[in-house]
Amino acid sequence: MVTLTYSKSRNKADIRRTTVKKKTTCPQFNEYFQFVLGSKGQNSDRQTYYIEDEFNIDLGVSIWHDDTRMSREVFGKIFPGSFLGEVKMPLKDLTSGTVHNAWYCLRRRESWKPHQYDLGSLRLKISYTSDHVFPPEYYDDLRELLLQSPDIEPITSSAAYILSEVVDHRQDAAQPLMKIFLHHNRLVPFIRSLAKYEIDRTADPHTLFRGNTLVTKLIDELMKLTGLPYLQETIKATIDQICIEHKSCEIDPTRLKEGESLEENMDSLKCYVQRIFQGIISSSLLCPTNMCEVFYALKDIAHQYFKDSSEVRYQAVSGFVFLRFFAPAILGPKLFDLRNDTQDSIVNRTLTLISKAIQGLGNLVSSKTLSYGLKEDYMVPLFQYLSQPSHIEAVRMYLDIISSAARARTQNVSGEAPIIIKEGTLIKRAQGRKRILKVKNFKRRHFCLTNQKLSYSKNRGDNPLYEIPIEDILAVETLQEESFKMKY
């Protein structure tokens, strides 16, 4: 039980309780509590906290032995448990902003009589920080100064860029900057300015956006913020299956265990990789719009600087999607809310191999030649399987879709090359809108969906009979097969 006692009268306290650790004489709680301090009076200053009050705060940690089920359930928890001892520490004795490591002995309550037996000892690790947040108007000037950064030339002299340089870790600046610019719809212009600066300093397009710069950190934070539901839709089902089936997919001959078959492990690994691959490729239209806007900006700027390289449009996007988004999520599913448990060595090894394969997909589609450049020879058969022309073309199509102008909410897409997303034969019902014969007939038509429009014609290759621009499509719904007693 953690108790924070404050106010000058010492009669106000805030209490937190940990969960009960059963069947152990050496419990480790590892729980985090946050206390919000404030005056709880009835006057107008009930939400006001004075900084000098922190010197009147005591932190108490007490240990209790949980009583039996009879005490908890029958008597309605009126008995809190057996008191074992406590530690009290004034916060004025702790240094703000640093980790406090020390040993403390459990003490009896002051009102208790001395015991003749030792109460034992309690080891605590305490970190105390104090954050003071001012009213919003105090930050207006700073916010406006940061939001002007995309228009500053050179970008390195902008307030946001300078902030990322003066902090100890660029990550500490990237996360709040991303949220500020995203909230005010200024993230894409800011990333454009940073990308232009970085591309201008890059001679080889194959090394584009591979460092831990401000622009890469901003995009990483954006993908973490908006991309978690996207990961749930694409790869979670397969990762769950990998953890449940618990198959060995080791393909390194030097690490095979007795009785394992290299061919069977390779087949299992290919099956898992193929499912992950299909989940990613079939989900292009589910990619969050904010991510698509950024990908389109990166592809557009990279193409302007490296016009002679046809692969640069894939290179600018694949490094983020595969190397910085899908691969880390596969390697550490718990960090991306895909799993709650910790995987064992067999599952971790399988996820590591799949993560390497997904990273390789991004490199294959952005290279002119299929040069694997692998340090592990045992990975070559897997990459040969992935480097089939159908796989490479599917990945390129996926990258084109998630970085297209239409997916980036840009209305003017006439200058972008059309990308066929899906086409095939469907049965279309006429609406019966003719003045004379209002017949609702059914006709077989060839439909084609691109990144610009949905159209249909009598046969494949014929001129379209009707076209609907993508921006005019407001809704899509599922039509049940029994609606008109006709298939498709």
PDB file of N, CA, C and O in Angstrom, residues 384-420:
ATOM      1  N   GLN A 384      15.183 -16.449 -52.437  1.00  0.00           N
ATOM      2  CA  GLN A 384      14.891 -16.879 -53.809  1.00  0.00           C
ATOM      3  C   GLN A 384      13.406 -17.150 -53.988  1.00  0.00           C
ATOM      4  O   GLN A 384      12.830 -16.858 -55.041  1.00  0.00           O
ATOM      5  N   TYR A 385      12.797 -17.698 -52.947  1.00  0.00           N
ATOM      6  CA  TYR A 385      11.353 -17.939 -52.988  1.00  0.00           C
ATOM      7  C   TYR A 385      10.582 -16.619 -53.008  1.00  0.00           C
ATOM      8  O   TYR A 385       9.589 -16.470 -53.740  1.00  0.00           O
ATOM      9  N   LEU A 386      11.032 -15.637 -52.236  1.00  0.00           N
ATOM     10  CA  LEU A 386      10.332 -14.356 -52.175  1.00  0.00           C
ATOM     11  C   LEU A 386      10.566 -13.498 -53.407  1.00  0.00           C
ATOM     12  O   LEU A 386       9.769 -12.608 -53.711  1.00  0.00           O
ATOM     13  N   SER A 387      11.679 -13.717 -54.108  1.00  0.00           N
ATOM     14  CA  SER A 387      12.029 -12.858 -55.240  1.00  0.00           C
ATOM     15  C   SER A 387      11.374 -13.284 -56.539  1.00  0.00           C
ATOM     16  O   SER A 387      11.839 -12.901 -57.624  1.00  0.00           O
ATOM     17  N   GLN A 388      10.307 -14.060 -56.468  1.00  0.00           N
ATOM     18  CA  GLN A 388       9.566 -14.400 -57.674  1.00  0.00           C
ATOM     19  C   GLN A 388       8.978 -13.123 -58.285  1.00  0.00           C
ATOM     20  O   GLN A 388       8.596 -12.193 -57.566  1.00  0.00           O
ATOM     21  N   PRO A 389       8.919 -13.046 -59.605  1.00  0.00           N
ATOM     22  CA  PRO A 389       8.374 -11.834 -60.245  1.00  0.00           C
ATOM     23  C   PRO A 389       6.991 -11.454 -59.745  1.00  0.00           C
ATOM     24  O   PRO A 389       6.683 -10.264 -59.605  1.00  0.00           O
ATOM     25  N   SER A 390       6.155 -12.450 -59.437  1.00  0.00           N
ATOM     26  CA  SER A 390       4.804 -12.129 -58.954  1.00  0.00           C
ATOM     27  C   SER A 390       4.848 -11.450 -57.589  1.00  0.00           C
ATOM     28  O   SER A 390       4.073 -10.533 -57.317  1.00  0.00           O
ATOM     29  N   HIS A 391       5.773 -11.894 -56.735  1.00  0.00           N
ATOM     30  CA  HIS A 391       5.909 -11.275 -55.413  1.00  0.00           C
ATOM     31  C   HIS A 391       6.413  -9.844 -55.529  1.00  0.00           C
ATOM     32  O   HIS A 391       5.897  -8.926 -54.865  1.00  0.00           O
ATOM     33  N   ILE A 392       7.436  -9.658 -56.346  1.00  0.00           N
ATOM     34  CA  ILE A 392       8.011  -8.312 -56.490  1.00  0.00           C
ATOM     35  C   ILE A 392       6.992  -7.349 -57.076  1.00  0.00           C
ATOM     36  O   ILE A 392       6.857  -6.200 -56.624  1.00  0.00           O
ATOM     37  N   GLU A 393       6.256  -7.808 -58.059  1.00  0.00           N
ATOM     38  CA  GLU A 393       5.245  -6.943 -58.671  1.00  0.00           C
ATOM     39  C   GLU A 393       4.136  -6.615 -57.676  1.00  0.00           C
ATOM     40  O   GLU A 393       3.623  -5.487 -57.648  1.00  0.00           O
ATOM     41  N   ALA A 394       3.766  -7.578 -56.839  1.00  0.00           N
ATOM     42  CA  ALA A 394       2.723  -7.329 -55.843  1.00  0.00           C
ATOM     43  C   ALA A 394       3.185  -6.305 -54.804  1.00  0.00           C
ATOM     44  O   ALA A 394       2.403  -5.439 -54.390  1.00  0.00           O
ATOM     45  N   VAL A 395       4.454  -6.378 -54.391  1.00  0.00           N
ATOM     46  CA  VAL A 395       4.965  -5.416 -53.419  1.00  0.00           C
ATOM     47  C   VAL A 395       5.035  -4.026 -54.043  1.00  0.00           C
ATOM     48  O   VAL A 395       4.699  -3.019 -53.392  1.00  0.00           O
ATOM     49  N   ARG A 396       5.465  -3.939 -55.280  1.00  0.00           N
ATOM     50  CA  ARG A 396       5.515  -2.633 -55.949  1.00  0.00           C
ATOM     51  C   ARG A 396       4.118  -2.039 -56.093  1.00  0.00           C
ATOM     52  O   ARG A 396       3.926  -0.829 -55.923  1.00  0.00           O
ATOM     53  N   MET A 397       3.153  -2.887 -56.415  1.00  0.00           N
ATOM     54  CA  MET A 397       1.782  -2.402 -56.501  1.00  0.00           C
ATOM     55  C   MET A 397       1.312  -1.886 -55.146  1.00  0.00           C
ATOM     56  O   MET A 397       0.675  -0.823 -55.045  1.00  0.00           O
ATOM     57  N   TYR A 398       1.640  -2.624 -54.097  1.00  0.00           N
ATOM     58  CA  TYR A 398       1.261  -2.205 -52.745  1.00  0.00           C
ATOM     59  C   TYR A 398       1.879  -0.847 -52.405  1.00  0.00           C
ATOM     60  O   TYR A 398       1.204   0.049 -51.887  1.00  0.00           O
ATOM     61  N   LEU A 399       3.166  -0.665 -52.694  1.00  0.00           N
ATOM     62  CA  LEU A 399       3.838   0.603 -52.404  1.00  0.00           C
ATOM     63  C   LEU A 399       3.263   1.737 -53.239  1.00  0.00           C
ATOM     64  O   LEU A 399       3.145   2.874 -52.757  1.00  0.00           O
ATOM     65  N   ASP A 400       2.903   1.450 -54.481  1.00  0.00           N
ATOM     66  CA  ASP A 400       2.290   2.480 -55.327  1.00  0.00           C
ATOM     67  C   ASP A 400       0.953   2.940 -54.759  1.00  0.00           C
ATOM     68  O   ASP A 400       0.632   4.131 -54.782  1.00  0.00           O
ATOM     69  N   ILE A 401       0.183   1.994 -54.237  1.00  0.00           N
ATOM     70  CA  ILE A 401      -1.147   2.346 -53.741  1.00  0.00           C
ATOM     71  C   ILE A 401      -1.063   3.172 -52.467  1.00  0.00           C
ATOM     72  O   ILE A 401      -1.725   4.209 -52.329  1.00  0.00           O
ATOM     73  N   ILE A 402      -0.230   2.745 -51.506  1.00  0.00           N
ATOM     74  CA  ILE A 402      -0.187   3.463 -50.228  1.00  0.00           C
ATOM     75  C   ILE A 402       0.525   4.801 -50.349  1.00  0.00           C
ATOM     76  O   ILE A 402       0.453   5.626 -49.429  1.00  0.00           O
ATOM     77  N   SER A 403       1.216   5.039 -51.467  1.00  0.00           N
ATOM     78  CA  SER A 403       1.873   6.331 -51.663  1.00  0.00           C
ATOM     79  C   SER A 403       1.287   7.098 -52.837  1.00  0.00           C
ATOM     80  O   SER A 403       1.928   8.009 -53.371  1.00  0.00           O
ATOM     81  N   SER A 404       0.073   6.735 -53.251  1.00  0.00           N
ATOM     82  CA  SER A 404      -0.561   7.425 -54.369  1.00  0.00           C
ATOM     83  C   SER A 404      -1.197   8.725 -53.905  1.00  0.00           C
ATOM     84  O   SER A 404      -1.503   8.910 -52.728  1.00  0.00           O
ATOM     85  N   ALA A 405      -1.395   9.627 -54.838  1.00  0.00           N
ATOM     86  CA  ALA A 405      -1.986  10.922 -54.505  1.00  0.00           C
ATOM     87  C   ALA A 405      -3.423  10.763 -54.032  1.00  0.00           C
ATOM     88  O   ALA A 405      -3.887  11.494 -53.158  1.00  0.00           O
ATOM     89  N   ALA A 406      -4.147   9.799 -54.588  1.00  0.00           N
ATOM     90  CA  ALA A 406      -5.539   9.603 -54.180  1.00  0.00           C
ATOM     91  C   ALA A 406      -5.638   9.128 -52.737  1.00  0.00           C
ATOM     92  O   ALA A 406      -6.514   9.552 -51.988  1.00  0.00           O
ATOM     93  N   ARG A 407      -4.734   8.242 -52.316  1.00  0.00           N
ATOM     94  CA  ARG A 407      -4.750   7.771 -50.934  1.00  0.00           C
ATOM     95  C   ARG A 407      -4.314   8.864 -49.979  1.00  0.00           C
ATOM     96  O   ARG A 407      -4.572   8.807 -48.787  1.00  0.00           O
ATOM     97  N   ALA A 408      -3.607   9.869 -50.506  1.00  0.00           N
ATOM     98  CA  ALA A 408      -3.136  10.971 -49.665  1.00  0.00           C
ATOM     99  C   ALA A 408      -4.128  12.119 -49.612  1.00  0.00           C
ATOM    100  O   ALA A 408      -3.764  13.239 -49.287  1.00  0.00           O
ATOM    101  N   ARG A 409      -5.378  11.882 -49.977  1.00  0.00           N
ATOM    102  CA  ARG A 409      -6.454  12.891 -49.902  1.00  0.00           C
ATOM    103  C   ARG A 409      -6.174  14.089 -50.803  1.00  0.00           C
ATOM    104  O   ARG A 409      -6.581  15.193 -50.519  1.00  0.00           O
ATOM    105  N   THR A 410      -5.445  13.866 -51.911  1.00  0.00           N
ATOM    106  CA  THR A 410      -5.185  14.937 -52.858  1.00  0.00           C
ATOM    107  C   THR A 410      -6.204  14.847 -53.981  1.00  0.00           C
ATOM    108  O   THR A 410      -6.327  13.809 -54.635  1.00  0.00           O
ATOM    109  N   GLN A 411      -6.940  15.919 -54.235  1.00  0.00           N
ATOM    110  CA  GLN A 411      -8.011  15.882 -55.229  1.00  0.00           C
ATOM    111  C   GLN A 411      -7.472  15.848 -56.653  1.00  0.00           C
ATOM    112  O   GLN A 411      -8.018  15.214 -57.526  1.00  0.00           O
ATOM    113  N   ASN A 412      -6.390  16.544 -56.929  1.00  0.00           N
ATOM    114  CA  ASN A 412      -5.844  16.626 -58.279  1.00  0.00           C
ATOM    115  C   ASN A 412      -4.877  15.478 -58.509  1.00  0.00           C
ATOM    116  O   ASN A 412      -3.711  15.540 -58.154  1.00  0.00           O
ATOM    117  N   VAL A 413      -5.372  14.378 -59.075  1.00  0.00           N
ATOM    118  CA  VAL A 413      -4.534  13.214 -59.331  1.00  0.00           C
ATOM    119  C   VAL A 413      -4.373  12.966 -60.824  1.00  0.00           C
ATOM    120  O   VAL A 413      -3.932  11.900 -61.233  1.00  0.00           O
ATOM    121  N   SER A 414      -4.727  13.948 -61.637  1.00  0.00           N
ATOM    122  CA  SER A 414      -4.669  13.748 -63.079  1.00  0.00           C
ATOM    123  C   SER A 414      -3.242  13.562 -63.578  1.00  0.00           C
ATOM    124  O   SER A 414      -2.997  12.904 -64.578  1.00  0.00           O
ATOM    125  N   GLY A 415      -2.275  14.151 -62.859  1.00  0.00           N
ATOM    126  CA  GLY A 415      -0.892  14.042 -63.305  1.00  0.00           C
ATOM    127  C   GLY A 415      -0.225  12.758 -62.891  1.00  0.00           C
ATOM    128  O   GLY A 415       0.899  12.479 -63.325  1.00  0.00           O
ATOM    129  N   GLU A 416      -0.881  11.924 -62.080  1.00  0.00           N
ATOM    130  CA  GLU A 416      -0.279  10.681 -61.614  1.00  0.00           C
ATOM    131  C   GLU A 416      -0.706   9.525 -62.507  1.00  0.00           C
ATOM    132  O   GLU A 416      -1.843   9.447 -62.964  1.00  0.00           O
ATOM    133  N   ALA A 417       0.233   8.618 -62.774  1.00  0.00           N
ATOM    134  CA  ALA A 417      -0.072   7.474 -63.630  1.00  0.00           C
ATOM    135  C   ALA A 417      -1.114   6.590 -62.957  1.00  0.00           C
ATOM    136  O   ALA A 417      -1.029   6.327 -61.756  1.00  0.00           O
ATOM    137  N   PRO A 418      -2.135   6.122 -63.706  1.00  0.00           N
ATOM    138  CA  PRO A 418      -3.162   5.270 -63.103  1.00  0.00           C
ATOM    139  C   PRO A 418      -2.588   3.924 -62.681  1.00  0.00           C
ATOM    140  O   PRO A 418      -1.767   3.327 -63.387  1.00  0.00           O
ATOM    141  N   ILE A 419      -3.020   3.438 -61.535  1.00  0.00           N
ATOM    142  CA  ILE A 419      -2.576   2.152 -61.002  1.00  0.00           C
ATOM    143  C   ILE A 419      -3.797   1.265 -60.870  1.00  0.00           C
ATOM    144  O   ILE A 419      -4.753   1.608 -60.172  1.00  0.00           O
ATOM    145  N   ILE A 420      -3.798   0.129 -61.553  1.00  0.00           N
ATOM    146  CA  ILE A 420      -4.928  -0.798 -61.501  1.00  0.00           C
ATOM    147  C   ILE A 420      -4.853  -1.557 -60.177  1.00  0.00           C
ATOM    148  O   ILE A 420      -3.909  -2.307 -59.929  1.00  0.00           O
TER     149      ILE A 420
END
